[in-house]
Amino acid sequence: MLKLLFKCIAALPLGAVHAIGGALGKAVFWLSPTYRRRLRENLAQAGYSDPALVRSAAAEAGKQALETAWIWMRPRADIIERTEVSDMSIVDAALADGRPVMFLPPHLGCFEVTAQFYAAFRPEAKTRPMTVLYRIPRKSVLRDIVATGRAAEGLKLAPAEMKGVRMLMKAMKDRQVVGILPDQVPSRGEGTWAPFFGRPAYTMTLPARLARQFDAIVLFVYGERLPGGRGYRIHLKRLDEPFTGDAAHDAATMNRGLETLIRERPAQYLWGYNRYKVPAGVATADAAPGGAP
């Protein structure tokens, strides 16, 4: 039934998918007090309190949820036709350098399209495929859908476990390309507390550790959702501040880069995500060694 639903969504024009998703996003916002409170609190933490932006963020979250099926199930040619890149020269320079390249797409806009753009637009993807770290869905019915939808020529899927980390390390050792969602809340022992819009957030340390170990070029990237279902525009920004090896410092550096991207399109960030939660077994920021950053 779920596969059938995904196929039905994928059969719709992208404009219709975004229209329906926007309506569903607003409905969830008003029907769920917990979600509504978290979305408002996270926006306020970043300095946003405009009611219009709150409503827009709820709608964009709904679009993101529904468009995932469209991205996974549509032929790649349809995705390419509706995707443009605003600053390909940044990728040109990074790939020409010869070092491994790390893409960091936050939950901003359509993050699913960012990996597809590399595989589709870059001829290097045939010899330097992108290895993407992803979390295996808990529900078995979703696993085949996710694996099939995300897998494509030029892309390799690395599960978020030791096997996947080894895949990332091998890819970077071979001077290939990797992709990691940097604003997911990691599990115990996989993160450190670092400021995110002025509040301590348990932050992944893996991207900075790998980037420093293999001297990788780090590119922040997001897929802006264009109005009217026109498609997506890929934006990229190179991380210029080097990682130092200090976990808390490097996590804060990464978060500052993410904040810069998010402020470009604040309505399209997934503010309803529980970014400030305390994972099981992790000491709170004020109880951690050294206190809150």
mmCIF file of N, CA and C in Angstrom, residues 45 192-196 198-203 246-249 251-252 255 276 278 282-293:
data_model
loop_
_atom_site.group_PDB
_atom_site.id
_atom_site.type_symbol
_atom_site.label_atom_id
_atom_site.label_comp_id
_atom_site.label_asym_id
_atom_site.label_seq_id
_atom_site.Cartn_x
_atom_site.Cartn_y
_atom_site.Cartn_z
ATOM 1 N N GLN A 45 14.049 30.717 18.553
ATOM 2 C CA GLN A 45 15.435 30.581 18.985
ATOM 3 C C GLN A 45 16.388 31.202 17.963
ATOM 4 N N THR A 192 28.973 16.033 20.093
ATOM 5 C CA THR A 192 29.388 16.922 21.171
ATOM 6 C C THR A 192 28.439 18.107 21.193
ATOM 7 N N TRP A 193 28.375 18.803 22.315
ATOM 8 C CA TRP A 193 27.499 19.960 22.415
ATOM 9 C C TRP A 193 28.153 21.166 21.747
ATOM 10 N N ALA A 194 27.391 21.835 20.895
ATOM 11 C CA ALA A 194 27.893 23.022 20.203
ATOM 12 C C ALA A 194 26.731 23.971 19.952
ATOM 13 N N PRO A 195 26.983 25.274 19.908
ATOM 14 C CA PRO A 195 25.893 26.227 19.693
ATOM 15 C C PRO A 195 25.266 26.066 18.309
ATOM 16 N N PHE A 196 23.946 26.149 18.289
ATOM 17 C CA PHE A 196 23.188 26.152 17.036
ATOM 18 C C PHE A 196 22.093 27.191 17.206
ATOM 19 N N GLY A 198 22.486 29.849 18.861
ATOM 20 C CA GLY A 198 22.597 30.361 20.210
ATOM 21 C C GLY A 198 22.197 29.416 21.321
ATOM 22 N N ARG A 199 21.860 28.173 20.982
ATOM 23 C CA ARG A 199 21.469 27.199 22.002
ATOM 24 C C ARG A 199 22.267 25.918 21.807
ATOM 25 N N PRO A 200 22.761 25.291 22.887
ATOM 26 C CA PRO A 200 23.537 24.062 22.724
ATOM 27 C C PRO A 200 22.715 22.962 22.046
ATOM 28 N N ALA A 201 23.299 22.357 21.028
ATOM 29 C CA ALA A 201 22.664 21.244 20.319
ATOM 30 C C ALA A 201 23.690 20.121 20.205
ATOM 31 N N TYR A 202 23.263 18.912 20.453
ATOM 32 C CA TYR A 202 24.177 17.769 20.324
ATOM 33 C C TYR A 202 24.463 17.579 18.840
ATOM 34 N N THR A 203 25.724 17.726 18.464
ATOM 35 C CA THR A 203 26.114 17.874 17.065
ATOM 36 C C THR A 203 27.069 16.776 16.632
ATOM 37 N N ASP A 246 39.738 19.913 17.507
ATOM 38 C CA ASP A 246 38.989 20.059 18.747
ATOM 39 C C ASP A 246 37.511 19.847 18.434
ATOM 40 N N ALA A 247 36.921 18.814 19.023
ATOM 41 C CA ALA A 247 35.571 18.394 18.645
ATOM 42 C C ALA A 247 34.536 19.497 18.802
ATOM 43 N N ALA A 248 34.550 20.164 19.974
ATOM 44 C CA ALA A 248 33.556 21.204 20.231
ATOM 45 C C ALA A 248 33.758 22.399 19.307
ATOM 46 N N HIS A 249 35.009 22.785 19.102
ATOM 47 C CA HIS A 249 35.306 23.910 18.206
ATOM 48 C C HIS A 249 34.856 23.605 16.791
ATOM 49 N N ALA A 251 32.645 21.378 15.740
ATOM 50 C CA ALA A 251 31.185 21.277 15.652
ATOM 51 C C ALA A 251 30.559 22.660 15.581
ATOM 52 N N ALA A 252 31.100 23.597 16.366
ATOM 53 C CA ALA A 252 30.593 24.971 16.328
ATOM 54 C C ALA A 252 30.870 25.623 14.981
ATOM 55 N N ASN A 255 28.330 24.239 12.548
ATOM 56 C CA ASN A 255 27.000 24.796 12.806
ATOM 57 C C ASN A 255 26.878 26.236 12.324
ATOM 58 N N TYR A 276 17.140 20.001 19.309
ATOM 59 C CA TYR A 276 17.763 20.242 20.609
ATOM 60 C C TYR A 276 17.508 19.124 21.620
ATOM 61 N N VAL A 278 17.994 15.694 23.815
ATOM 62 C CA VAL A 278 19.130 15.057 24.473
ATOM 63 C C VAL A 278 19.037 13.554 24.204
ATOM 64 N N VAL A 282 23.137 10.548 27.017
ATOM 65 C CA VAL A 282 24.016 11.713 26.857
ATOM 66 C C VAL A 282 23.736 12.714 27.966
ATOM 67 N N ALA A 283 24.795 13.197 28.621
ATOM 68 C CA ALA A 283 24.631 14.217 29.652
ATOM 69 C C ALA A 283 24.175 15.526 29.014
ATOM 70 N N THR A 284 23.335 16.252 29.699
ATOM 71 C CA THR A 284 22.880 17.541 29.180
ATOM 72 C C THR A 284 24.074 18.488 29.043
ATOM 73 N N ALA A 285 23.879 19.546 28.259
ATOM 74 C CA ALA A 285 24.981 20.450 27.969
ATOM 75 C C ALA A 285 25.591 21.046 29.231
ATOM 76 N N ASP A 286 24.747 21.409 30.193
ATOM 77 C CA ASP A 286 25.276 22.035 31.403
ATOM 78 C C ASP A 286 25.955 21.044 32.330
ATOM 79 N N ALA A 287 25.636 19.728 32.134
ATOM 80 C CA ALA A 287 26.253 18.704 32.968
ATOM 81 C C ALA A 287 27.469 18.079 32.313
ATOM 82 N N ALA A 288 27.677 18.377 31.018
ATOM 83 C CA ALA A 288 28.814 17.805 30.289
ATOM 84 C C ALA A 288 30.113 18.413 30.808
ATOM 85 N N PRO A 289 31.255 17.702 30.634
ATOM 86 C CA PRO A 289 32.538 18.258 31.070
ATOM 87 C C PRO A 289 32.781 19.631 30.437
ATOM 88 N N GLY A 290 33.070 20.606 31.262
ATOM 89 C CA GLY A 290 33.300 21.945 30.747
ATOM 90 C C GLY A 290 32.044 22.773 30.673
ATOM 91 N N GLY A 291 30.886 22.152 30.917
ATOM 92 C CA GLY A 291 29.629 22.890 30.869
ATOM 93 C C GLY A 291 29.176 23.160 29.449
ATOM 94 N N ALA A 292 28.121 23.942 29.311
ATOM 95 C CA ALA A 292 27.569 24.250 27.991
ATOM 96 C C ALA A 292 28.537 25.122 27.214
ATOM 97 N N PRO A 293 28.676 24.898 25.883
ATOM 98 C CA PRO A 293 29.548 25.744 25.076
ATOM 99 C C PRO A 293 29.057 27.169 25.085
#
